[in-house]
Each structure stands twice: as C-alpha cells, then as structure tokens.
Amino acid sequence: FPGILSNPKLVLVQRSLNVVMNQNVTLSCCSASGSPPVRYTLFKHNQQVSSLNRSDSTPALFTLTISSASDVGPYKCKAEHNTSSDGKYSNSLNFTLIEPISKPVLSSPTSHTAKGQNVTLSCFAENGSLPITYVFFKGKQSISPPKMMHEREAAVIFLFVNSSTDSGTYKCKANNSFPNSMKYSNSFNFTLAEERSHSQALIISLGLILLLLVIGFALAIPFFIIPSYKASE
C-alpha cells in the first residue's frame, strides 16, 4: 500500500504574487511525504484547472496565464493516490493584479493667494493599483517625503506662502508596484493677490496725486489770473 500522503504545499515559482495582465506564472504543488505515484490536481474557485501524474517525488508544475481579474485565484491543489478516494488539499494562493497608474492631477482649492497665507496642494491618480506613492516638487526639488496612500484618495501637503518664490512652479510624482509606472503631474502656480494689489494701489495713488494737482491748479487760477487782469486795466 502506498504511504500516507501529507497535505501538499502550493507555492509560486516566481518571486512575487503581484502580477500584470497577460503574465505567465508557474505554481508548484508537492507532498512532502507519501509514496508515488501521485496525482496532483489544481483548482481555481473550486473548479478543476489541470491534473498531472507524478511517478516520483518531484513536484507538479502548473503554468497559467493571468489574462483577467478572474484569474487571480484563489488556487488550491489536491494530492491523491489512484488507489485512494481520500485526497489531501494544499494551502490557498491568490495573485494580486497590478495596473499602471494614470497621470496624476495636481490641484489646489484656490489658485490665488497672498503672502502670509497657508495653502494646500493635492495630488491624485485616478487609476492604478494601490498602494500609490506620491512625492511633491517645487521646480526640480522635492518638498515632501514620499506619501504612500493605501486608499483611493489624494495625497495632500500644506504650504506657507512667505514670498513671491513660493508661488510655484509645483509638480507631483506618482508610482506604484507596476514596473516603470512613474508618472508626473501637470504644473501648478499660485497667483499672488498681494502683488496685484500693490500695483493697483500704485496706480490709484498716482491717479490721486494727478487729480490733486489738477484741482490745486484749478483753485490757483483765480488768484493769479484775475489780479493780473485787473492790473492790466
């Protein structure tokens, strides 16, 4: 009689359970104890995928193609002797399908600010597998540590506008576990309302000065023209 089979172990031959669309993966199923021959059967969602017979102690290798979200699992394998109706089941494995991220959008509740005010910047990639890591930049210099978001929500930073140089140009970068997935956002600049009000105040001041000069000249006319007219008579 064949030796009693132990529960088989289902492992991934590749390094990671994170996969991309149309990627080929290989699963290995093997019982540590039990006399061959052994039939190994792979299941996905309790439906049979494939079966292999092994006449020695080598593992059964199942190659799959992850072509849709339904192919991520869960997977299990069953080991059994042909002479026995009692099979042993393995652990369960699930893949995680990772998708590339879309171009992130950098935005703020307002594009106008003034010196001495606090403003917020948010960076958000609508598509892509989580988690997504965001980094904010002003020019080419990063202004925030990496912010890893495990939920589908924007990363936010707070800025204090202290001078005209704080108006921008800002960008953010987003990436996830998808290979070569890094994407940069649009550029964003703040408009300093204080600088605009200064220019307006200067124009208004010059206009008032000119108006006062005209009024003063008009008021001075009777004192200079009338006496000179009388003197000429």
Coordinates of C-alpha atoms in Angstrom, one line a residue:
F1 CA 0.0 0.0 0.0
P2 CA 1.3 3.5 -0.8
G3 CA 2.5 5.6 2.1
I4 CA 0.0 8.2 3.5
L5 CA 0.2 11.5 1.7
S6 CA 0.8 14.7 3.6
N7 CA -1.1 17.8 2.7
P8 CA 0.7 19.2 -0.4
K9 CA 2.2 22.6 -0.4
L10 CA 1.3 25.1 -3.2
V11 CA 4.0 27.7 -3.9
L12 CA 4.7 30.2 -6.5
V13 CA 7.9 29.6 -8.5
Q14 CA 8.3 33.3 -9.3
R15 CA 9.3 35.8 -6.6
S16 CA 6.1 37.8 -6.2
L17 CA 2.3 37.2 -6.2
N18 CA 1.9 40.7 -7.8
V19 CA 1.3 40.1 -11.5
V20 CA 0.4 42.2 -14.5
M21 CA -2.1 41.4 -17.2
N22 CA -1.2 38.5 -19.6
Q23 CA 1.7 37.5 -17.4
N24 CA 2.6 33.8 -17.2
V25 CA 3.0 32.3 -13.8
T26 CA 4.1 28.8 -12.5
L27 CA 2.7 27.1 -9.4
S28 CA 4.4 24.1 -7.8
C29 CA 2.5 21.5 -5.8
C30 CA 4.1 18.7 -3.9
S31 CA 3.5 16.5 -0.9
A32 CA 6.5 16.1 1.4
S33 CA 5.6 12.5 2.4
G34 CA 3.7 9.7 0.6
S35 CA 4.7 7.1 -1.9
P36 CA 4.4 7.8 -5.6
P37 CA 2.7 7.7 -8.0
V38 CA 0.7 10.7 -7.0
R39 CA -1.9 12.6 -9.0
Y40 CA -1.9 16.4 -8.4
T41 CA -4.9 18.5 -9.4
L42 CA -5.0 22.3 -9.5
F43 CA -8.3 24.1 -8.6
K44 CA -9.4 27.7 -9.1
H45 CA -12.5 28.8 -7.3
N46 CA -13.1 25.0 -6.6
Q47 CA -13.1 24.3 -10.3
Q48 CA -10.5 22.0 -11.8
V49 CA -7.9 23.6 -13.9
S50 CA -5.4 20.8 -14.7
S51 CA -4.1 17.5 -13.4
L52 CA -0.7 15.9 -13.5
N53 CA 0.6 12.5 -12.5
R54 CA 4.0 12.1 -10.8
S55 CA 5.7 8.7 -10.7
D56 CA 8.4 10.1 -8.4
S57 CA 8.7 12.7 -5.6
T58 CA 9.2 15.7 -8.0
P59 CA 6.6 18.5 -7.7
A60 CA 3.9 19.0 -10.2
L61 CA 4.3 22.3 -12.1
F62 CA 1.3 24.2 -13.4
T63 CA 1.8 27.1 -15.8
L64 CA -1.0 29.7 -16.0
T65 CA -1.7 33.0 -17.8
I66 CA -3.3 35.8 -15.9
S67 CA -5.4 37.3 -18.6
S68 CA -8.2 38.8 -16.5
A69 CA -9.2 39.7 -12.9
S70 CA -10.9 36.4 -12.5
D71 CA -7.6 34.6 -12.9
V72 CA -6.1 35.9 -9.7
G73 CA -7.4 33.0 -7.6
P74 CA -7.8 31.6 -5.1
Y75 CA -5.9 28.5 -6.2
K76 CA -5.5 25.1 -4.3
C77 CA -4.1 21.8 -5.3
K78 CA -5.1 18.3 -4.3
A79 CA -2.8 15.3 -3.9
E80 CA -4.2 11.7 -4.1
H81 CA -3.2 8.2 -4.9
N82 CA -5.0 6.5 -7.7
T83 CA -5.9 3.7 -5.3
S84 CA -7.5 6.0 -2.8
S85 CA -10.5 8.2 -2.8
D86 CA -9.2 10.4 0.0
G87 CA -7.2 13.4 -1.3
K88 CA -5.3 16.0 0.7
Y89 CA -5.6 19.7 -0.1
S90 CA -3.0 22.4 0.0
N91 CA -2.9 25.9 1.2
S92 CA -4.6 28.6 -0.8
L93 CA -2.8 31.2 -3.1
N94 CA -4.2 34.4 -4.5
F95 CA -2.5 36.7 -7.0
T96 CA -2.7 40.5 -6.9
L97 CA -3.3 42.1 -10.3
I98 CA -1.4 45.3 -10.6
E99 CA -2.3 48.0 -13.1
P100 CA -0.2 51.0 -14.2
I101 CA -1.2 54.4 -12.8
S102 CA -2.7 57.2 -14.8
K103 CA -1.1 60.7 -14.9
P104 CA -1.7 62.3 -11.6
V105 CA -3.5 65.6 -11.3
L106 CA -2.1 68.4 -9.1
S107 CA -4.6 70.9 -7.8
S108 CA -5.5 73.3 -5.0
P109 CA -8.8 74.7 -3.7
T110 CA -7.6 78.1 -4.9
S111 CA -5.1 79.4 -7.4
H112 CA -4.9 82.8 -5.8
T113 CA -3.2 83.5 -2.5
A114 CA -1.3 86.3 -0.6
K115 CA 1.9 86.4 1.4
G116 CA 1.4 85.1 4.9
Q117 CA -1.3 82.6 3.9
N118 CA -1.5 78.8 4.1
V119 CA -2.4 76.9 1.0
T120 CA -2.9 73.2 0.2
L121 CA -1.8 71.1 -2.8
S122 CA -3.3 67.7 -3.6
C123 CA -2.1 65.1 -5.9
F124 CA -4.3 62.3 -7.2
A125 CA -4.0 59.5 -9.8
E126 CA -7.5 58.2 -10.7
N127 CA -6.3 54.8 -11.9
G128 CA -3.7 52.3 -10.9
S129 CA -3.2 49.6 -8.3
L130 CA -2.8 50.5 -4.7
P131 CA -0.8 51.5 -2.8
I132 CA 0.3 54.6 -4.7
T133 CA 3.3 56.7 -3.5
Y134 CA 3.2 60.5 -4.1
V135 CA 6.1 63.0 -4.0
F136 CA 5.7 66.8 -4.3
F137 CA 8.2 69.1 -6.1
K138 CA 8.8 72.8 -6.4
G139 CA 10.9 73.1 -9.6
K140 CA 13.1 70.1 -9.5
Q141 CA 13.4 69.9 -5.7
S142 CA 11.3 67.6 -3.7
I143 CA 9.4 69.4 -0.9
S144 CA 7.8 66.4 0.8
P145 CA 8.7 62.9 2.0
P146 CA 7.1 60.1 -0.1
K147 CA 3.4 59.7 0.9
M148 CA 2.1 56.2 0.4
M149 CA -1.7 56.0 0.0
H150 CA -3.4 52.7 0.6
E151 CA -6.9 54.1 -0.2
R152 CA -8.1 55.7 -3.4
E153 CA -7.6 59.3 -2.1
A154 CA -5.4 62.2 -2.8
A155 CA -2.1 63.0 -1.1
V156 CA -2.2 66.5 0.4
I157 CA 0.5 68.9 1.6
F158 CA 0.2 72.3 3.3
L159 CA 2.4 75.2 2.3
F160 CA 3.0 78.6 3.8
V161 CA 3.4 81.4 1.3
N162 CA 6.2 83.7 2.6
S163 CA 7.5 85.3 -0.6
S164 CA 6.9 85.5 -4.3
T165 CA 9.1 82.5 -4.9
D166 CA 6.5 80.4 -3.1
S167 CA 4.0 80.9 -5.9
G168 CA 5.4 77.9 -7.9
T169 CA 6.1 76.0 -10.2
Y170 CA 4.8 72.9 -8.4
K171 CA 4.5 69.3 -9.7
C172 CA 3.9 65.9 -8.1
K173 CA 5.1 62.4 -9.0
A174 CA 3.2 59.1 -8.5
N175 CA 4.2 55.5 -8.8
N176 CA 3.1 52.0 -7.7
S177 CA 4.4 48.5 -7.9
F178 CA 3.8 48.2 -11.7
P179 CA 7.1 48.1 -13.5
N180 CA 8.3 51.5 -14.7
S181 CA 5.0 53.1 -13.7
M182 CA 6.3 56.6 -12.5
K183 CA 4.2 59.5 -13.8
Y184 CA 4.5 63.2 -13.3
S185 CA 1.5 65.6 -13.0
N186 CA 0.7 68.9 -14.6
S187 CA 2.4 72.1 -13.4
F188 CA 0.7 74.4 -10.9
N189 CA 1.4 78.0 -10.0
F190 CA -0.3 80.3 -7.5
T191 CA -1.1 83.9 -8.3
L192 CA -0.1 86.3 -5.5
A193 CA -3.0 88.6 -4.9
E194 CA -0.9 90.8 -2.8
E195 CA 1.5 91.7 -5.6
R196 CA -1.5 92.5 -7.8
S197 CA -3.0 94.8 -5.1
H198 CA 0.3 96.6 -4.8
S199 CA 0.3 97.5 -8.4
Q200 CA -3.3 98.6 -8.3
A201 CA -2.5 100.7 -5.2
L202 CA 0.4 102.4 -7.0
I203 CA -1.8 103.2 -10.0
I204 CA -4.5 104.6 -7.7
S205 CA -2.0 106.7 -5.8
L206 CA -0.6 108.2 -8.9
G207 CA -4.1 109.0 -10.1
L208 CA -5.0 110.7 -6.9
I209 CA -1.8 112.7 -7.0
L210 CA -2.5 113.8 -10.5
L211 CA -6.1 114.7 -9.6
L212 CA -4.9 116.8 -6.6
L213 CA -2.5 118.6 -8.9
V214 CA -5.3 119.4 -11.4
I215 CA -7.6 120.5 -8.5
G216 CA -4.9 122.6 -7.0
F217 CA -4.1 124.2 -10.3
A218 CA -7.7 125.0 -10.9
L219 CA -8.1 126.6 -7.5
A220 CA -5.0 128.7 -8.0
I221 CA -6.2 130.2 -11.3
P222 CA -8.4 132.9 -9.7
F223 CA -5.5 134.1 -7.5
F224 CA -3.1 134.5 -10.4
I225 CA -5.2 135.3 -13.5
I226 CA -7.8 137.8 -12.0
P227 CA -5.2 140.0 -10.2
S228 CA -3.1 140.2 -13.3
Y229 CA -6.2 141.1 -15.4
K230 CA -7.1 144.0 -13.0
A231 CA -3.6 145.3 -13.1
S232 CA -3.7 145.4 -16.9
E233 CA -6.8 147.7 -16.7

